[in-house]
Every structure is written in C-alpha cells, then in structure tokens.
Amino acid sequence: MGARTGWKDVRDRIHAQILNGRYEPGDKLPRDADIAEDLMCARATVQRAMQDLSEKGLIERRRKGGTHVRRDPVARATLSIPLMRREIEDGGGVYGYRLIAREMAEPPERVRRAMGAGAPAELLHVTALHLSDGAAHALEDRWVNTAVVPEILVIDLSTISANEWLVGNKPYSRFTLEISAERADPGTAALIGAEPGAALLMIDRTTWAGEAPITAVRARMAPGYTLPTRS
Amino acid sequence: MGARTGWKDVRDRIHAQILNGRYEPGDKLPRDADIAEDLMCARATVQRAMQDLSEKGLIERRRKGGTHVRRDPVARATLSIPLMRREIEDGGGVYGYRLIAREMAEPPERVRRAMGAGAPAELLHVTALHLSDGAAHALEDRWVNTAVVPEILVIDLSTISANEWLVGNKPYSRFTLEISAERADPGTAALIGAEPGAALLMIDRTTWAGEAPITAVRARMAPGYTLPTRS
DNA sequence: AAGTGGTCTAGACCACGTA
DNA sequence: ACGTGGTCTAGACCACTTA
C-alpha cells in the first residue's frame, strides 16, 4: 500500500482543495484538530502542513481566528545568491577572475548610507571582474570595512576574489539585498563588454556582523543576465 | 525568569556559535541528540532549529553524514511579488490604473516558449499601466490563456486589472519568475514616463494551473524601482 | 473567558547514505 | 550494517486574539 500520510501529503491535499474550489478565497478552513481527525493523523502533522502553506502566502492563520484562504495570495520566490565562482561553474562555464583596482578610499554617500553609522571614514575599495569562459559575467564594485576584517589587507586579491575570501573567512549574521537596473556608463561598458548605455541588472548587497557592517558590494551583471529564482 | 528554550532559541544559539568561530566552515556539528541533551530539550526541538538553518543555507545535513557548517554559505532572500495595487497602497500611494490595449492575438515566440505546448494559437493580449499617485509605476504586458479562463473575456478590464481579477478568481498551482533589465523602447518610454533607452527592471512571470498555463506577464517597472527583498 | 494556533516532550519508527 | 537525520504520534501546556 501507499506510504502513511506525511505532512507534505497533507499540505498538497489542502492545496489541491484550494485550487479546485473546495475552499475559495476568504473561506475559513476547519480547525487543525478536525482536519487531523478526518485524515487520521496527529494534529502536529496538520500544523506542519499549514505552517508551510502559510509561509508560502497561500493561507493566513490567526489564533482563535482560525485559518483562512488568502484573498490576495502573495507570490513568494526564493532568490539564491551564490558565490560568483560557483554560479559560473554550476552553469558549466570556466571561471575566470581579474582584479581591476584596489585602494583605500573614502566611500561615496551611497555606501556610507548603506553601512550606517558603524563605518570608518576610509574603506578598502576593490574592483574586479568575474568571467565565464573568458567573457565578462559581472563587474564587482566592493567596499570592505577594514576595521572589522583587517586581515583582508594582507590578502593577495589578484589571486583570490574578495568575494570568495570574505565568504570563507568572515561569516555574516545578516544582509540586505536590493535589485535594480542601471545604464552602463562608458567605463563599465568597456569592462563588461557591453554598449555604453546598455541596461544592466544591478545587485546591491550589504553584509553585517552583529552591528558592524562588513562589506557593501554592487555587482553589475553582463547584459542578458537573468536572476535565478526558485518558487 | 526567561522563557523555556524554544526551537528559535536553539537556532540562534547555534547560529551564534558559527558566527563567533566556535564552529568554523567545514566543521562537523554534534549529533542532534547530543545537542538536545546539552541544552536539555527534546531532539525534535533541535531538529526544527537545524532545519531552519539548513533552509537558510548556513549548514548542510546528510543522513548518516551528520551536520556540517557550509563552506560556501548561500545568501538566500525571499522575494514577495504582491498585487500591483497592494504594493502601491502599502507604499502609501494612491493607486491608479489605465487600460492601454486589449485584443486577441498570436503571442510572440517568447510567450509561446514560456507557456510550453499547452497554449492555443491565439491569446488575449492586455496592456495596462499601473500608477502610483498619478505617476507611472509599472507597464504590464500580459497574455492570458482564454482556453483556461474564458470568463475573462466578459470582464471589463478598463475597470479592474487583469492582474487583480486573475489573482482573485483563478488560483495557480505554481509559477516561474525571471528578473532582468532592458532598455526602454520609445513606445514604452512614452507610456512609463522615462527617457528612451532608460534602464528598466523587468519581471517576467508565468503562472500555471496544473499543466495548463494561465497567463504570462511581463512587467516593466518605472525607472529607479528597487525590488523589495526580505532576508 | 474561551477557542484556536504554536510549541514542547518522549518515544518510536522510517529513510537514506556511508562505511 | 549501522548511524544519523526526518517524521509521526499522543498528550500537554502556552500564547494570542477575539467573542
């Protein structure tokens, strides 16, 4: 016979009942306990299923208020931002890396705002190119808080990317992420192999260790890049 | 005194131990059972905490192999794509909507590929503008599979957006999502209030009901738009 | 005040992958 | 074959929210 009902089975069953109209947007679902009795499983199993549907934005749960099918389901997708090298290698390309510039400098206003008050006046500024099969994949424009990771000053960044070194040596506790679009200025266009004015996808990420900002990086992706998502 | 240790406490405790170097990238963590004994809680509690850390890409778990700190933690963020109207209203703006065009037509190759084999030769093509406080917010270019949702043919799409009608009346079982950047062509630029050639963030979404494609929509966001993410 | 979801526990068994 | 994570169960208690 088939396997015993697991929480994923319960989840799919409820999901199917929402799709086929058994429960419509705004409808109230039975209490977990009743569903559990119907399906002859433990309440915890139903609870786990419901929690998953809730995280996916399909239902809304309130204590005492019960469980309702959302009227405006929110489409939620997960973005995975891997190490540049991994992203390229997983795509079947040969990874290449080129350090463009490395210097201590005062960051622009944008970076100061992203890092907040906890950043010193001078940061390490690193510009580098990530290549896939020899072609530009992304241009990385990074600012590193040397007060938090002074070790990076003695690293040979022409051999290993700051991206890779930081990920392997300085775990972060949280990060912010912003996705936008920008036209390529002439300098960027030349480096990334695009026409000046081309539309580039831009990924801004700032990572933190507790209250201290570690690094703020802006990655401009080569033309035609599509951000991988998983729903 | 303080609350009993919940699974989130356990998660944060382990996370902290990874951050402060107690466990380094590549290290093996103790078995769930041992951690549970240490913290004087049930193994299921540790399991729930570990599952969360695993989903966040911080650790890797393998049966028999144990739990290891990932060498290349993957940054994972959640994208929420709400209803256009909600996104604007939640941002404090007054929502406006304008239907630009509505016609039956043969979809371009891009849409046919996105929908796969299950799409008819002719689809309903809807172009519409979403406004925030009177200013363009997004230009929606949508193709609807009328074989799956024939009801939409009798809806007055100058009053309610196809976006809103579909979300409220045709639940989907899954969707794909792609984020990219594109230059505004003259027609788009005029509608969305941008200079021709401006870089626009573009969101492509295709939703499905089982094996049947419901709709493929391309939203071009107004210049300066930043995609909201939650990590 | 009472109802409903959220979580913990202790024990059991299963599933998977490594040795 | 065996060790480890994954899940289920039944019961209990807690937390929040609304009636």
Short mmCIF file of C-alpha atoms (C1' of nucleotides) in Angstrom, two decimals:
data_model
loop_
_atom_site.label_atom_id
_atom_site.label_comp_id
_atom_site.label_asym_id
_atom_site.label_seq_id
_atom_site.Cartn_x
_atom_site.Cartn_y
_atom_site.Cartn_z
CA MET A 1 0.00 0.00 0.00
CA GLY A 2 0.91 3.66 -0.19
CA ALA A 3 3.01 5.36 2.42
CA ARG A 4 1.49 6.75 5.57
CA THR A 5 0.26 10.33 5.24
CA GLY A 6 3.13 12.70 5.89
CA TRP A 7 2.84 16.42 6.41
CA LYS A 8 3.69 17.08 2.79
CA ASP A 9 0.80 14.89 1.71
CA VAL A 10 -1.50 16.85 3.98
CA ARG A 11 -0.16 20.11 2.57
CA ASP A 12 -0.69 19.01 -1.02
CA ARG A 13 -4.17 17.79 -0.22
CA ILE A 14 -5.20 21.13 1.28
CA HIS A 15 -3.50 22.98 -1.55
CA ALA A 16 -5.43 20.90 -4.09
CA GLN A 17 -8.69 21.67 -2.32
CA ILE A 18 -7.95 25.36 -2.62
CA LEU A 19 -7.13 25.01 -6.31
CA ASN A 20 -10.21 23.00 -7.22
CA GLY A 21 -12.54 25.41 -5.47
CA ARG A 22 -13.45 23.25 -2.48
CA TYR A 23 -12.23 26.21 -0.44
CA GLU A 24 -12.41 29.63 -2.06
CA PRO A 25 -10.51 32.82 -1.31
CA GLY A 26 -11.72 34.16 2.02
CA ASP A 27 -13.14 30.83 3.16
CA LYS A 28 -12.44 29.53 6.62
CA LEU A 29 -10.81 26.14 6.87
CA PRO A 30 -11.67 23.64 9.59
CA ARG A 31 -9.65 23.63 12.80
CA ASP A 32 -6.39 21.73 12.67
CA ALA A 33 -7.79 19.21 15.11
CA ASP A 34 -10.76 18.40 12.88
CA ILE A 35 -8.63 18.04 9.78
CA ALA A 36 -6.34 15.76 11.73
CA GLU A 37 -9.26 13.60 12.74
CA ASP A 38 -10.55 13.44 9.16
CA LEU A 39 -7.19 12.41 7.81
CA MET A 40 -6.47 10.17 10.76
CA CYS A 41 -3.17 11.77 11.64
CA ALA A 42 -1.78 13.77 14.53
CA ARG A 43 -2.57 17.44 14.89
CA ALA A 44 1.13 18.27 14.74
CA THR A 45 1.22 16.86 11.23
CA VAL A 46 -1.56 19.15 10.10
CA GLN A 47 0.11 22.05 11.90
CA ARG A 48 3.34 21.47 9.97
CA ALA A 49 1.46 21.39 6.67
CA MET A 50 -0.44 24.56 7.50
CA GLN A 51 2.74 26.34 8.54
CA ASP A 52 4.21 25.59 5.13
CA LEU A 53 1.15 26.87 3.26
CA SER A 54 1.22 29.95 5.45
CA GLU A 55 4.88 30.63 4.67
CA LYS A 56 4.05 30.31 1.00
CA GLY A 57 1.47 33.05 1.35
CA LEU A 58 -1.49 30.85 0.46
CA ILE A 59 -3.36 30.93 3.75
CA GLU A 60 -3.49 33.16 6.78
CA ARG A 61 -3.62 31.83 10.32
CA ARG A 62 -4.66 33.62 13.47
CA ARG A 63 -5.01 32.24 16.93
CA LYS A 64 -8.63 31.98 17.83
CA GLY A 65 -9.48 33.43 14.45
CA GLY A 66 -8.77 30.23 12.61
CA THR A 67 -7.28 29.57 9.18
CA HIS A 68 -8.47 31.39 6.08
CA VAL A 69 -7.62 31.17 2.40
CA ARG A 70 -5.91 34.42 1.46
CA ARG A 71 -7.86 36.70 -0.86
CA ASP A 72 -4.65 38.09 -2.32
CA PRO A 73 -2.11 35.31 -2.35
CA VAL A 74 1.36 36.78 -2.41
CA ALA A 75 3.74 35.23 -4.89
CA ARG A 76 6.87 34.36 -2.97
CA ALA A 77 10.04 33.20 -4.57
CA THR A 78 13.44 32.46 -3.14
CA LEU A 79 16.50 34.14 -4.53
CA SER A 80 19.77 32.32 -4.11
CA ILE A 81 22.84 34.46 -4.49
CA PRO A 82 25.73 32.03 -4.61
CA LEU A 83 29.42 32.71 -4.74
CA MET A 84 30.23 34.14 -8.20
CA ARG A 85 32.62 31.30 -8.89
CA ARG A 86 30.02 28.70 -8.03
CA GLU A 87 27.31 30.34 -10.07
CA ILE A 88 29.56 30.23 -13.12
CA GLU A 89 30.87 26.73 -12.55
CA ASP A 90 27.41 25.36 -11.84
CA GLY A 91 26.37 26.84 -15.18
CA GLY A 92 29.06 24.79 -16.89
CA GLY A 93 31.43 27.69 -17.54
CA VAL A 94 35.11 28.01 -16.75
CA TYR A 95 35.56 30.59 -14.05
CA GLY A 96 37.91 33.48 -14.54
CA TYR A 97 38.78 36.40 -12.32
CA ARG A 98 40.57 39.68 -12.86
CA LEU A 99 41.41 42.29 -10.27
CA ILE A 100 40.89 45.76 -11.72
CA ALA A 101 41.72 48.06 -8.82
CA ARG A 102 42.46 48.01 -5.12
CA GLU A 103 42.93 51.07 -2.93
CA MET A 104 41.97 52.69 0.33
CA ALA A 105 39.48 55.47 -0.25
CA GLU A 106 36.57 57.41 1.14
CA PRO A 107 33.34 55.73 0.11
CA PRO A 108 30.61 57.58 -1.76
CA GLU A 109 27.50 58.73 0.03
CA ARG A 110 25.55 55.70 -1.18
CA VAL A 111 27.90 53.29 0.58
CA ARG A 112 28.01 55.37 3.76
CA ARG A 113 24.25 55.29 3.94
CA ALA A 114 24.12 51.55 3.31
CA MET A 115 26.62 50.88 6.09
CA GLY A 116 25.12 53.25 8.59
CA ALA A 117 27.00 54.87 11.44
CA GLY A 118 29.32 51.97 12.19
CA ALA A 119 31.72 52.55 9.28
CA PRO A 120 35.08 54.32 9.38
CA ALA A 121 35.95 57.19 7.04
CA GLU A 122 38.23 55.09 4.84
CA LEU A 123 37.42 51.70 3.40
CA LEU A 124 39.15 49.25 1.11
CA HIS A 125 37.78 49.67 -2.38
CA VAL A 126 38.08 46.67 -4.67
CA THR A 127 37.01 46.48 -8.28
CA ALA A 128 37.09 43.12 -10.00
CA LEU A 129 35.71 41.26 -12.96
CA HIS A 130 34.23 37.77 -12.87
CA LEU A 131 34.45 35.87 -16.15
CA SER A 132 32.65 32.87 -17.56
CA ASP A 133 34.54 31.12 -20.36
CA GLY A 134 36.56 34.26 -20.82
CA ALA A 135 33.53 36.51 -21.25
CA ALA A 136 32.55 39.09 -18.67
CA HIS A 137 29.91 37.84 -16.27
CA ALA A 138 29.79 40.51 -13.58
CA LEU A 139 31.64 43.61 -12.53
CA GLU A 140 32.07 43.77 -8.77
CA ASP A 141 32.44 47.10 -7.03
CA ARG A 142 33.14 46.38 -3.38
CA TRP A 143 33.86 48.35 -0.23
CA VAL A 144 35.28 46.48 2.74
CA ASN A 145 35.26 47.68 6.33
CA THR A 146 38.88 47.11 7.32
CA ALA A 147 38.11 47.88 10.93
CA VAL A 148 36.17 44.61 11.06
CA VAL A 149 38.32 42.48 8.74
CA PRO A 150 41.86 43.92 8.85
CA GLU A 151 43.21 40.56 7.66
CA ILE A 152 42.00 41.30 4.16
CA LEU A 153 44.70 43.95 3.79
CA VAL A 154 47.40 41.28 3.54
CA ILE A 155 45.48 39.04 1.17
CA ASP A 156 46.60 38.94 -2.46
CA LEU A 157 43.33 39.92 -4.09
CA SER A 158 44.69 39.31 -7.56
CA THR A 159 44.68 35.60 -6.80
CA ILE A 160 41.52 35.13 -4.75
CA SER A 161 38.48 37.36 -5.04
CA ALA A 162 37.36 39.39 -2.06
CA ASN A 163 34.00 37.76 -2.60
CA GLU A 164 35.44 34.33 -2.04
CA TRP A 165 37.78 35.26 0.79
CA LEU A 166 35.11 37.02 2.79
CA VAL A 167 32.56 34.25 2.36
CA GLY A 168 35.02 31.68 3.59
CA ASN A 169 36.55 33.71 6.40
CA LYS A 170 34.05 36.14 7.79
CA PRO A 171 30.57 34.77 8.42
CA TYR A 172 27.85 37.39 8.46
CA SER A 173 24.82 37.47 10.67
CA ARG A 174 22.52 39.28 8.27
CA PHE A 175 22.46 41.10 4.97
CA THR A 176 20.37 43.43 2.90
CA LEU A 177 19.74 42.96 -0.79
CA GLU A 178 18.48 45.31 -3.46
CA ILE A 179 17.83 44.59 -7.11
CA SER A 180 17.58 47.35 -9.68
CA ALA A 181 18.50 48.30 -13.23
CA GLU A 182 21.07 50.83 -14.44
CA ARG A 183 22.55 52.03 -17.70
CA ALA A 184 26.15 51.13 -18.30
CA ASP A 185 28.42 54.16 -18.18
CA PRO A 186 31.31 54.16 -20.69
CA GLY A 187 33.86 52.79 -18.22
CA THR A 188 31.60 49.98 -17.07
CA ALA A 189 30.57 49.20 -20.63
CA ALA A 190 34.17 48.76 -21.73
CA LEU A 191 34.99 46.42 -18.86
CA ILE A 192 31.87 44.30 -19.08
CA GLY A 193 31.77 44.15 -22.85
CA ALA A 194 28.54 45.99 -23.44
CA GLU A 195 27.50 49.01 -25.46
CA PRO A 196 27.54 52.23 -23.48
CA GLY A 197 24.03 52.84 -22.20
CA ALA A 198 23.10 49.15 -22.16
CA ALA A 199 20.65 48.12 -19.42
CA LEU A 200 22.39 46.15 -16.68
CA LEU A 201 20.89 44.27 -13.78
CA MET A 202 22.41 45.55 -10.58
CA ILE A 203 22.60 43.69 -7.28
CA ASP A 204 23.48 45.62 -4.13
CA ARG A 205 24.30 43.67 -1.05
CA THR A 206 25.49 44.80 2.37
CA THR A 207 26.50 42.25 4.97
CA TRP A 208 26.81 42.68 8.72
CA ALA A 209 28.45 41.00 11.65
CA GLY A 210 26.18 41.96 14.51
CA GLU A 211 26.00 45.75 14.40
CA ALA A 212 29.18 46.22 12.38
CA PRO A 213 28.98 46.42 8.58
CA ILE A 214 31.45 44.10 6.86
CA THR A 215 31.15 44.93 3.22
CA ALA A 216 28.94 46.63 0.68
CA VAL A 217 29.10 45.26 -2.82
CA ARG A 218 27.46 46.35 -6.05
CA ALA A 219 27.50 43.76 -8.79
CA ARG A 220 26.64 44.85 -12.31
CA MET A 221 25.68 41.83 -14.34
CA ALA A 222 26.54 41.36 -18.00
CA PRO A 223 23.76 42.21 -20.49
CA GLY A 224 21.17 39.49 -20.85
CA TYR A 225 21.71 38.13 -17.36
CA THR A 226 18.63 36.70 -15.71
CA LEU A 227 18.39 36.36 -11.98
CA PRO A 228 17.74 32.75 -10.97
CA THR A 229 14.72 32.27 -8.73
CA ARG A 230 13.04 29.30 -7.21
CA SER A 231 9.39 29.22 -6.31
CA MET B 1 12.51 34.01 34.74
CA GLY B 2 13.12 33.72 31.00
CA ALA B 3 11.04 31.51 28.75
CA ARG B 4 11.78 27.87 28.20
CA THR B 5 14.16 27.22 25.33
CA GLY B 6 12.20 27.15 22.09
CA TRP B 7 13.48 25.99 18.72
CA LYS B 8 14.22 29.55 17.71
CA ASP B 9 16.44 29.94 20.75
CA VAL B 10 18.28 26.80 19.80
CA ARG B 11 18.66 28.06 16.24
CA ASP B 12 20.03 31.40 17.36
CA ARG B 13 22.41 29.72 19.76
CA ILE B 14 23.88 27.50 17.05
CA HIS B 15 23.99 30.41 14.63
CA ALA B 16 25.88 32.46 17.18
CA GLN B 17 28.38 29.66 17.68
CA ILE B 18 29.03 29.63 13.95
CA LEU B 19 29.47 33.38 13.87
CA ASN B 20 31.86 33.54 16.81
CA GLY B 21 34.07 30.82 15.44
CA ARG B 22 33.13 28.04 17.85
CA TYR B 23 32.30 26.09 14.71
CA GLU B 24 34.13 27.02 11.53
CA PRO B 25 33.23 26.46 7.88
CA GLY B 26 33.53 22.76 7.15
CA ASP B 27 33.31 21.72 10.81
CA LYS B 28 31.04 18.93 11.85
CA LEU B 29 28.43 19.70 14.46
CA PRO B 30 27.42 17.22 17.15
CA ARG B 31 24.51 14.91 16.52
CA ASP B 32 21.07 16.37 17.17
CA ALA B 33 20.62 14.01 20.09
CA ASP B 34 23.77 15.25 21.81
CA ILE B 35 22.88 18.88 21.33
CA ALA B 36 19.43 18.15 22.71
CA GLU B 37 20.96 16.58 25.79
CA ASP B 38 23.31 19.53 26.28
CA LEU B 39 20.51 22.05 26.04
CA MET B 40 18.10 19.85 27.97
CA CYS B 41 15.42 19.83 25.34
CA ALA B 42 13.80 17.29 23.06
CA ARG B 43 15.55 16.14 19.92
CA ALA B 44 12.62 17.37 17.81
CA THR B 45 13.34 20.88 19.02
CA VAL B 46 16.92 20.70 17.82
CA GLN B 47 15.73 19.14 14.57
CA ARG B 48 13.40 22.07 13.92
CA ALA B 49 16.19 24.55 14.59
CA MET B 50 18.60 22.71 12.30
CA GLN B 51 16.02 22.50 9.55
CA ASP B 52 15.68 26.26 9.64
CA LEU B 53 19.43 26.83 9.48
CA SER B 54 19.60 24.36 6.63
CA GLU B 55 16.88 26.17 4.67
CA LYS B 56 18.79 29.37 5.18
CA GLY B 57 21.81 27.81 3.55
CA LEU B 58 24.04 28.02 6.60
CA ILE B 59 24.53 24.33 7.25
CA GLU B 60 24.29 21.13 5.30
CA ARG B 61 22.71 17.97 6.67
CA ARG B 62 23.10 14.44 5.44
CA ARG B 63 21.72 11.29 6.93
CA LYS B 64 24.48 9.29 8.44
CA GLY B 65 26.90 12.01 7.33
CA GLY B 66 25.89 14.40 10.05
CA THR B 67 25.62 18.18 10.06
CA HIS B 68 28.36 20.42 8.69
CA VAL B 69 28.85 24.17 8.53
CA ARG B 70 28.72 25.12 4.85
CA ARG B 71 31.97 26.33 3.35
CA ASP B 72 30.12 28.50 0.89
CA PRO B 73 27.02 29.75 2.59
CA VAL B 74 24.43 30.70 0.01
CA ALA B 75 22.73 34.02 0.57
CA ARG B 76 19.02 33.37 0.32
CA ALA B 77 16.42 36.07 0.24
CA THR B 78 12.70 35.94 -0.24
CA LEU B 79 11.05 37.96 -2.95
CA SER B 80 7.44 38.91 -2.41
CA ILE B 81 5.58 39.92 -5.54
CA PRO B 82 2.31 41.31 -4.29
CA LEU B 83 -0.65 42.52 -6.27
CA MET B 84 0.35 45.77 -8.00
CA ARG B 85 -2.43 47.64 -6.24
CA ARG B 86 -1.31 46.40 -2.84
CA GLU B 87 2.30 47.20 -3.48
CA ILE B 88 1.40 50.79 -4.30
CA GLU B 89 -1.10 51.22 -1.47
CA ASP B 90 1.24 49.67 1.07
CA GLY B 91 3.80 52.21 -0.05
CA GLY B 92 1.40 54.99 0.83
CA GLY B 93 0.50 55.92 -2.74
CA VAL B 94 -2.90 56.30 -4.33
CA TYR B 95 -3.41 53.52 -6.81
CA GLY B 96 -4.39 54.27 -10.38
CA TYR B 97 -4.96 52.02 -13.34
CA ARG B 98 -5.27 52.59 -17.06
CA LEU B 99 -6.07 50.03 -19.73
CA ILE B 100 -3.97 50.68 -22.82
CA ALA B 101 -4.98 47.87 -25.16
CA ARG B 102 -6.97 44.66 -25.25
CA GLU B 103 -7.15 42.28 -28.20
CA MET B 104 -6.92 38.68 -29.26
CA ALA B 105 -3.63 37.99 -30.97
CA GLU B 106 -0.94 35.47 -31.69
CA PRO B 107 1.70 35.63 -28.99
CA PRO B 108 5.36 36.22 -29.81
CA GLU B 109 7.83 33.38 -29.70
CA ARG B 110 8.98 34.35 -26.20
CA VAL B 111 5.50 33.83 -24.76
CA ARG B 112 4.95 30.57 -26.62
CA ARG B 113 8.17 29.23 -25.19
CA ALA B 114 7.27 30.36 -21.68
CA MET B 115 3.88 28.67 -21.85
CA GLY B 116 5.08 25.47 -23.44
CA ALA B 117 2.95 23.20 -25.54
CA GLY B 118 -0.29 23.68 -23.66
CA ALA B 119 -1.18 27.06 -25.16
CA PRO B 120 -3.58 27.77 -28.04
CA ALA B 121 -2.57 29.78 -31.09
CA GLU B 122 -4.47 32.89 -30.03
CA LEU B 123 -4.37 34.52 -26.61
CA LEU B 124 -5.88 37.58 -25.02
CA HIS B 125 -3.28 40.34 -25.03
CA VAL B 126 -3.72 43.04 -22.42
CA THR B 127 -1.55 46.11 -21.98
CA ALA B 128 -2.12 48.26 -18.93
CA LEU B 129 -0.46 50.87 -16.78
CA HIS B 130 -0.34 50.86 -13.00
CA LEU B 131 0.04 54.29 -11.42
CA SER B 132 1.12 55.50 -8.01
CA ASP B 133 -0.12 58.98 -7.14
CA GLY B 134 -0.70 59.56 -10.83
CA ALA B 135 2.85 58.67 -11.85
CA ALA B 136 3.64 55.52 -13.80
CA HIS B 137 4.69 52.63 -11.61
CA ALA B 138 4.70 49.68 -13.98
CA LEU B 139 3.71 48.79 -17.51
CA GLU B 140 2.03 45.41 -17.68
CA ASP B 141 2.19 43.35 -20.86
CA ARG B 142 0.05 40.29 -20.30
CA TRP B 143 -1.06 37.28 -22.33
CA VAL B 144 -3.98 35.26 -20.99
CA ASN B 145 -4.84 31.72 -21.99
CA THR B 146 -8.54 32.05 -22.73
CA ALA B 147 -8.90 28.30 -23.06
CA VAL B 148 -8.32 28.07 -19.31
CA VAL B 149 -10.07 31.25 -18.16
CA PRO B 150 -12.74 32.07 -20.77
CA GLU B 151 -14.60 34.12 -18.16
CA ILE B 152 -12.05 36.90 -18.52
CA LEU B 153 -13.43 37.70 -21.98
CA VAL B 154 -16.56 39.21 -20.47
CA ILE B 155 -14.78 41.16 -17.75
CA ASP B 156 -14.50 44.92 -18.18
CA LEU B 157 -10.73 45.25 -17.97
CA SER B 158 -10.87 49.03 -18.03
CA THR B 159 -12.33 48.88 -14.52
CA ILE B 160 -10.46 46.03 -12.88
CA SER B 161 -6.97 44.98 -13.88
CA ALA B 162 -6.39 41.51 -15.28
CA ASN B 163 -3.79 41.18 -12.56
CA GLU B 164 -6.38 41.65 -9.85
CA TRP B 165 -9.12 39.63 -11.49
CA LEU B 166 -6.91 36.63 -12.10
CA VAL B 167 -5.44 36.64 -8.61
CA GLY B 168 -8.88 36.69 -7.06
CA ASN B 169 -10.56 34.24 -9.40
CA LYS B 170 -8.05 31.76 -10.73
CA PRO B 171 -5.68 30.27 -8.18
CA TYR B 172 -2.45 28.95 -9.64
CA SER B 173 -0.56 25.90 -8.56
CA ARG B 174 2.90 27.12 -9.49
CA PHE B 175 4.71 29.90 -11.28
CA THR B 176 8.04 30.80 -12.76
CA LEU B 177 9.75 34.11 -12.21
CA GLU B 178 12.57 35.84 -14.05
CA ILE B 179 14.21 39.15 -13.27
CA SER B 180 16.22 41.03 -15.85
CA ALA B 181 16.99 44.50 -17.19
CA GLU B 182 16.01 46.04 -20.51
CA ARG B 183 16.25 49.38 -22.27
CA ALA B 184 13.03 51.26 -22.74
CA ASP B 185 11.98 51.39 -26.38
CA PRO B 186 10.34 54.65 -27.49
CA GLY B 187 6.79 53.38 -27.06
CA THR B 188 7.44 52.01 -23.59
CA ALA B 189 9.34 55.13 -22.60
CA ALA B 190 6.44 57.38 -23.52
CA LEU B 191 3.95 55.33 -21.53
CA ILE B 192 6.07 54.87 -18.45
CA GLY B 193 7.45 58.38 -18.38
CA ALA B 194 11.09 57.60 -18.96
CA GLU B 195 13.70 58.70 -21.45
CA PRO B 196 14.01 56.36 -24.43
CA GLY B 197 16.82 53.93 -23.69
CA ALA B 198 16.42 54.17 -19.91
CA ALA B 199 17.25 51.00 -17.98
CA LEU B 200 14.13 49.31 -16.68
CA LEU B 201 13.79 46.41 -14.30
CA MET B 202 11.73 43.70 -15.92
CA ILE B 203 9.79 40.99 -14.15
CA ASP B 204 8.53 38.03 -16.17
CA ARG B 205 6.06 35.71 -14.55
CA THR B 206 4.18 32.72 -15.91
CA THR B 207 1.55 31.01 -13.80
CA TRP B 208 0.09 27.55 -14.20
CA ALA B 209 -2.94 25.58 -13.13
CA GLY B 210 -1.67 22.05 -13.12
CA GLU B 211 -0.21 21.51 -16.58
CA ALA B 212 -2.12 24.35 -18.22
CA PRO B 213 -0.55 27.80 -18.48
CA ILE B 214 -2.87 30.55 -17.26
CA THR B 215 -1.02 33.73 -18.04
CA ALA B 216 2.38 35.12 -18.91
CA VAL B 217 3.03 38.67 -17.80
CA ARG B 218 5.96 40.97 -18.33
CA ALA B 219 6.06 43.96 -16.04
CA ARG B 220 8.42 46.79 -16.86
CA MET B 221 8.99 48.86 -13.75
CA ALA B 222 9.40 52.62 -13.75
CA PRO B 223 13.00 53.90 -13.63
CA GLY B 224 14.52 53.85 -10.16
CA TYR B 225 12.36 50.98 -8.97
CA THR B 226 14.02 48.67 -6.48
CA LEU B 227 12.79 45.16 -5.95
CA PRO B 228 11.83 44.58 -2.32
CA THR B 229 13.53 41.60 -0.71
CA ARG B 230 13.50 40.08 2.73
CA SER B 231 16.37 38.10 4.10
"C1'" DA C 1 -13.50 33.64 29.09
"C1'" DA C 2 -12.87 30.59 25.71
"C1'" DG C 3 -11.22 28.94 21.34
"C1'" DT C 4 -7.57 28.23 18.16
"C1'" DG C 5 -2.95 28.04 16.59
"C1'" DG C 6 2.07 27.32 18.29
"C1'" DT C 7 5.28 24.57 20.51
"C1'" DC C 8 7.49 21.07 23.60
"C1'" DT C 9 8.19 16.31 25.04
"C1'" DA C 10 9.32 11.43 24.96
"C1'" DG C 11 9.29 7.66 22.37
"C1'" DA C 12 9.08 5.20 18.22
"C1'" DC C 13 9.93 4.03 13.55
"C1'" DC C 14 11.49 5.11 8.90
"C1'" DA C 15 14.79 6.58 5.08
"C1'" DC C 16 18.84 7.37 3.40
"C1'" DG C 17 23.72 7.25 2.68
"C1'" DT C 18 28.11 5.96 4.20
"C1'" DA C 19 31.28 2.75 5.69
"C1'" DA D 1 25.00 -2.98 8.53
"C1'" DC D 2 24.58 0.83 11.05
"C1'" DG D 3 24.46 5.66 12.22
"C1'" DT D 4 22.23 9.87 11.56
"C1'" DG D 5 18.72 12.86 10.12
"C1'" DG D 6 13.43 13.03 9.07
"C1'" DT D 7 8.97 12.40 10.64
"C1'" DC D 8 4.84 10.72 13.24
"C1'" DT D 9 2.20 10.27 17.48
"C1'" DA D 10 -0.36 11.45 21.65
"C1'" DG D 11 -0.64 14.39 25.12
"C1'" DA D 12 0.21 18.54 27.43
"C1'" DC D 13 0.68 23.36 28.09
"C1'" DC D 14 1.29 28.07 26.39
"C1'" DA D 15 0.13 32.45 23.74
"C1'" DC D 16 -2.60 35.18 21.41
"C1'" DT D 17 -6.96 37.05 19.86
"C1'" DT D 18 -11.46 37.58 19.53
"C1'" DA D 19 -16.09 36.97 21.01
#
